[in-house]
Coordinates of C-alpha atoms in Angstrom, one line a residue:
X1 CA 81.3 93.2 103.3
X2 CA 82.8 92.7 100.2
X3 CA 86.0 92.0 101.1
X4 CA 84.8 89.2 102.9
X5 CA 82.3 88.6 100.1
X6 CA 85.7 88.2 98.0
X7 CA 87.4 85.8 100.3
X8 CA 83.9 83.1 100.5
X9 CA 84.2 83.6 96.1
X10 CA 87.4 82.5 96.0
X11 CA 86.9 79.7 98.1
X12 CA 84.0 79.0 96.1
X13 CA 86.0 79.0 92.9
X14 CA 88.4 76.3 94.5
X15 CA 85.7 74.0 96.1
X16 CA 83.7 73.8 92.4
X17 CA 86.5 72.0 90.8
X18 CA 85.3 69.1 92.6
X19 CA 82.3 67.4 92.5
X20 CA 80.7 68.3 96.0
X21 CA 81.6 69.3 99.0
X22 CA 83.2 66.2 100.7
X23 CA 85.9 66.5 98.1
X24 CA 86.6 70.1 97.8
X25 CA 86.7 70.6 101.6
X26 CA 90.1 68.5 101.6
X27 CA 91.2 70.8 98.6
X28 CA 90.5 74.2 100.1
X29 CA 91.8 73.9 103.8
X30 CA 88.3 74.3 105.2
X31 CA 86.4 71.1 107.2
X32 CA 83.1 70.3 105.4
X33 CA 81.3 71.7 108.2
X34 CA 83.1 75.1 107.7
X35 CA 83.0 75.2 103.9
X36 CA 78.9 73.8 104.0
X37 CA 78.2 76.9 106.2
X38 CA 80.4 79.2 103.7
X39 CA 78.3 78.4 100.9
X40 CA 75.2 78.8 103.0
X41 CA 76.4 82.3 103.7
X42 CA 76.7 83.1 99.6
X43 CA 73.4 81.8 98.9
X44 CA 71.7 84.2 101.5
X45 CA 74.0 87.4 100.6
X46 CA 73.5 86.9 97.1
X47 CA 69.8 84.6 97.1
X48 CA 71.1 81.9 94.7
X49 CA 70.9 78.3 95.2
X50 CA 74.7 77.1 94.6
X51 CA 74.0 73.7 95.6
X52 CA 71.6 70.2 94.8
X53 CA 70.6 69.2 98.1
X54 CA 67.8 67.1 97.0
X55 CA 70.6 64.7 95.7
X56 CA 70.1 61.3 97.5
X57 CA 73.5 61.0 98.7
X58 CA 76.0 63.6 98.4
X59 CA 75.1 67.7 97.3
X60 CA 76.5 68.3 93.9
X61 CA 76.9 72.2 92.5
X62 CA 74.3 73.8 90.3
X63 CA 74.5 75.5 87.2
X64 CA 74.3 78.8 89.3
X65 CA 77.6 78.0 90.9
X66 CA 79.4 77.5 88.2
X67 CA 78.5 80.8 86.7
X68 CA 78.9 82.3 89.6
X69 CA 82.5 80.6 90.3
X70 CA 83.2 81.6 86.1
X71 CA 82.2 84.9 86.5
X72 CA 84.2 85.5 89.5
X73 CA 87.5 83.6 88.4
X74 CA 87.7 86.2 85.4
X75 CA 87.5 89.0 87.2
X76 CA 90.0 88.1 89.8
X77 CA 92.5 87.2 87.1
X78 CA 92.3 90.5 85.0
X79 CA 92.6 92.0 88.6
X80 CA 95.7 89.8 89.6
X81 CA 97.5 90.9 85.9
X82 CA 96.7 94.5 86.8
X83 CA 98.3 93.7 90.1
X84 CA 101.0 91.9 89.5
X85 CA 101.9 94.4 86.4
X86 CA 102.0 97.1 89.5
X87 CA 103.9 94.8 91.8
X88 CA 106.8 94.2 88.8
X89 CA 107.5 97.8 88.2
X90 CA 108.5 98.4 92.3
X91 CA 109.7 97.0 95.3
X92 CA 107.7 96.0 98.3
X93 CA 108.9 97.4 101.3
X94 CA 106.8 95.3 103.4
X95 CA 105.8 91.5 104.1
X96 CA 103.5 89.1 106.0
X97 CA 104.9 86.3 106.8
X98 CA 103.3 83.6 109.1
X99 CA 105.0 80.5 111.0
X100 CA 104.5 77.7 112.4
X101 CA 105.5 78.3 116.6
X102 CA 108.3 75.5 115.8
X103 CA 110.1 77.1 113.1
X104 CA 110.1 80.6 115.3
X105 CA 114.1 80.1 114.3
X106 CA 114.4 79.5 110.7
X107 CA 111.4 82.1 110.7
X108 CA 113.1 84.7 112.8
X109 CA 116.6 84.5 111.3
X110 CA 114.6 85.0 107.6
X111 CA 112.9 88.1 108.4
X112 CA 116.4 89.4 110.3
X113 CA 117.7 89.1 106.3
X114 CA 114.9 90.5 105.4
X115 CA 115.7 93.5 106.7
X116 CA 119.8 93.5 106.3
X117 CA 119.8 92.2 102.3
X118 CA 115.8 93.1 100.6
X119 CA 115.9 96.6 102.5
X120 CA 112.6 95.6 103.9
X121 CA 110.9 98.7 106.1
X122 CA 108.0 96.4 107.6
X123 CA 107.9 92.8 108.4
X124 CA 104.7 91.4 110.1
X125 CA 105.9 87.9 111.7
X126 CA 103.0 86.1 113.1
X127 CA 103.5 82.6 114.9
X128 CA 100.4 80.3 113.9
X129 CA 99.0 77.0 114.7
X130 CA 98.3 75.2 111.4
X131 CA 94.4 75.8 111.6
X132 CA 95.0 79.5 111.5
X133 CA 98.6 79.5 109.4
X134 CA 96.4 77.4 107.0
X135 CA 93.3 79.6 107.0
X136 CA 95.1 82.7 107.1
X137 CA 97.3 82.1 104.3
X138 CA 94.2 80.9 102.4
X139 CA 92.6 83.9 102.8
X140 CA 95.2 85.5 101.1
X141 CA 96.1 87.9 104.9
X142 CA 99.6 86.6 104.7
X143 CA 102.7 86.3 102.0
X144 CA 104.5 84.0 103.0
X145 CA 104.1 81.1 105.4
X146 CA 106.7 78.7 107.1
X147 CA 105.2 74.9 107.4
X148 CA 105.7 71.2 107.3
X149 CA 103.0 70.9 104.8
X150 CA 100.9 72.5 102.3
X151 CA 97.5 74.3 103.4
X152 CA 96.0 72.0 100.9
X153 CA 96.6 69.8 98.4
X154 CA 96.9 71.7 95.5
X155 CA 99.9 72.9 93.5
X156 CA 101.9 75.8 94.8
X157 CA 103.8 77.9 91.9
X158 CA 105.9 79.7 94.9
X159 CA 107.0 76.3 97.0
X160 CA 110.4 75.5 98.1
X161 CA 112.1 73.3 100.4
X162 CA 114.0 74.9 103.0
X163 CA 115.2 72.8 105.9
X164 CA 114.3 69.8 108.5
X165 CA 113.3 69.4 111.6
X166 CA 113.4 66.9 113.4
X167 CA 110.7 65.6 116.3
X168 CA 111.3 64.7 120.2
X169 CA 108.4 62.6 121.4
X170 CA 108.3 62.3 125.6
X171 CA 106.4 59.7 127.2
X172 CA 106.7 59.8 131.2
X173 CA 103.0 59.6 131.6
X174 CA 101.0 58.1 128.8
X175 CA 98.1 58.1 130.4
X176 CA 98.1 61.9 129.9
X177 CA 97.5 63.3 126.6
X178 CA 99.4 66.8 125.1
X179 CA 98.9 67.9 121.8
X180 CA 97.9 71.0 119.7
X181 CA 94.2 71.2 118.4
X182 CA 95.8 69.6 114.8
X183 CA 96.9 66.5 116.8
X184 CA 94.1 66.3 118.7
X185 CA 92.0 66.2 115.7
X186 CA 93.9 63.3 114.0
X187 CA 93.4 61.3 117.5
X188 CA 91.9 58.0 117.4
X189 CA 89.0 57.2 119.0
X190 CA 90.3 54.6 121.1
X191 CA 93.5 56.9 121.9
X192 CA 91.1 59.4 123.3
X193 CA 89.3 56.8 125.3
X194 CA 92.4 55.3 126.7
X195 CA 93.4 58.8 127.9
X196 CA 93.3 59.7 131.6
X197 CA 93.8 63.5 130.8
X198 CA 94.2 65.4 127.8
X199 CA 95.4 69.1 127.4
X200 CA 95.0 70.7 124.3
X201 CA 96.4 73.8 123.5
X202 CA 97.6 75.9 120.4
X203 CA 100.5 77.2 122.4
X204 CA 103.9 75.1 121.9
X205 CA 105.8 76.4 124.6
X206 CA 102.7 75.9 127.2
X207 CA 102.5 72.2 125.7
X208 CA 106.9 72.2 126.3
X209 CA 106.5 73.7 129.3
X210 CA 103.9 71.1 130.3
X211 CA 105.7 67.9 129.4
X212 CA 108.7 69.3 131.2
X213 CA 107.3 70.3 134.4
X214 CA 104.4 67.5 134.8
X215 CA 105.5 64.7 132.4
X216 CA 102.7 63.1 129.9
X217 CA 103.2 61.6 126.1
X218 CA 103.2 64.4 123.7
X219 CA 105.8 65.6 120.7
X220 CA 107.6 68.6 120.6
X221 CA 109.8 69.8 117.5
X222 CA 113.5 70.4 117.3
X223 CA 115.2 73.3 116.0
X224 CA 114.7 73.6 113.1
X225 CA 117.7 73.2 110.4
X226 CA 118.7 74.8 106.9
X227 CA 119.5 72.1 104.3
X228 CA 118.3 68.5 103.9
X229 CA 118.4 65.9 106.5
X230 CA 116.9 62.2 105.6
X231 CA 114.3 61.2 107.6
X232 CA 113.2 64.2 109.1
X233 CA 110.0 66.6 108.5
X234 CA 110.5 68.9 105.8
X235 CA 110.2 72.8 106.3
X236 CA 108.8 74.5 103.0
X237 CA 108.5 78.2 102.2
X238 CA 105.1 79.0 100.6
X239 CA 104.7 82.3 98.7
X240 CA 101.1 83.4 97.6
X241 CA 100.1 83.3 94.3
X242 CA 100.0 86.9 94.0
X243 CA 103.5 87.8 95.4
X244 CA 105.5 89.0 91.9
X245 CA 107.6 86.6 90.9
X246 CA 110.7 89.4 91.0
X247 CA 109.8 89.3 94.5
X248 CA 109.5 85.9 95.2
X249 CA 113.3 85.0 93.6
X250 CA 114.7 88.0 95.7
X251 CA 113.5 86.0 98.6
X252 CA 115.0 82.6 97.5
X253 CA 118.5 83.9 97.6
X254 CA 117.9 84.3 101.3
X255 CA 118.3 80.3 101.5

């Protein structure tokens, strides 16, 4: 319970830098739905009232939450020095890193020099769609994620730019829709109307497999590439805020 209890705070402690929950929902890589129900949760676990709802148009935060957000972002930071003071005085012998299905290769080939130049003992490599590689990363369950974009829009100490990819879209059948859930949810309304059929599914090589075997108008990515290429998605390495810093430029070398 606490661990989770942990988790909703530090959402909470993101979300109050904005002024309700329409705008801190884009900031914290929750939908408003999904962040509305978190704070729900912390008002019945702890029986506070974190925010206005009698506000005519859109909640705003109480002094409650504030505190309650104050309170909590001190604690976690004296925790994170102690941490990090920890983390600085040995080396980790273990990661979690999470990827995007796409970048398996750049993702694959960086844990493989993981292990042959860090000495790593343990690497956890999970393949992700980017509702879970967001969420999880968010969370704080991973270390390190591979992705084309950043879990939300805030600024990442531990962020570089690692290579391209590139994007093959097929079209044999547009009348039949494939995409992952993160497409599906940036579908137009009249794209989804037009749509004979539409298969959704988190798994890129069902989706390849799919396109190849039946046709339909989806997009599937391209190996992915070290280096820069113009025009093409970037691939970033994101390292969480708690990952020493020692760490973290051991790990850049590896690019």
């Amino acid at each position: 319970m606490l661990q989770t209890l942990a988790y909703e705070l530090s959402v909470l402690a993101k979300a109050i830098q904005h002024k309700n929950l329409s705008a801190a929902a884009v900031h914290v890589g929750l939908s408003q739905p999904q962040l509305s129900r978190l704070v729900a949760k912390i008002e019945s676990e702890l029986n506070v009232v974190l925010l206005d709802r009698t506000a005519r148009r859109k909640s705003g935060w109480t002094p409650m939450a504030l505190e309650l957000s104050l309170i909590f972002t001190r604690g976690l930071g004296r925790l994170e020095g102690e941490i990090m003071a920890l983390a600085e005085e040995r080396d980790i012998t273990e990661l979690r890193i999470g990827s995007l299905e796409g970048l398996s290769g750049i993702s694959t080939q960086f844990a493989k020099s993981c292990f042959d130049q860090l000495g790593m003992k343990l690497v956890y490599l999970d393949l992700l769609d980017f509702r879970d590689l967001d969420s999880q990363f968010l969370s704080g369950n991973l270390d390190l994620i591979f992705t084309v974009k950043s879990p939300s829009k805030q600024k990442y100490q531990k962020m570089i730019e690692v290579g391209f990819q590139q994007m093959e879209k097929v079209n044999s059948d547009p009348k039949t829709l494939i995409c992952s859930p993160f497409e599906f949810a940036g579908l137009e309304k009249r794209e989804v109307e037009a749509a004979s059929h539409l298969l959704v599914s988190n798994s890129l090589s069902l989706r390849s497999q799919w396109l190849h075997n039946f046709g339909g108008a989806g997009t599937l990515p391209v190996d992915a590439k070290k280096g820069r290429g113009k025009g093409h998605y970037s691939i970033y390495l994101i390292g969480s805020d708690i990952l020493s810093p020692r760490i973290w430029d051991r790990l850049k070398t590896l690019f």
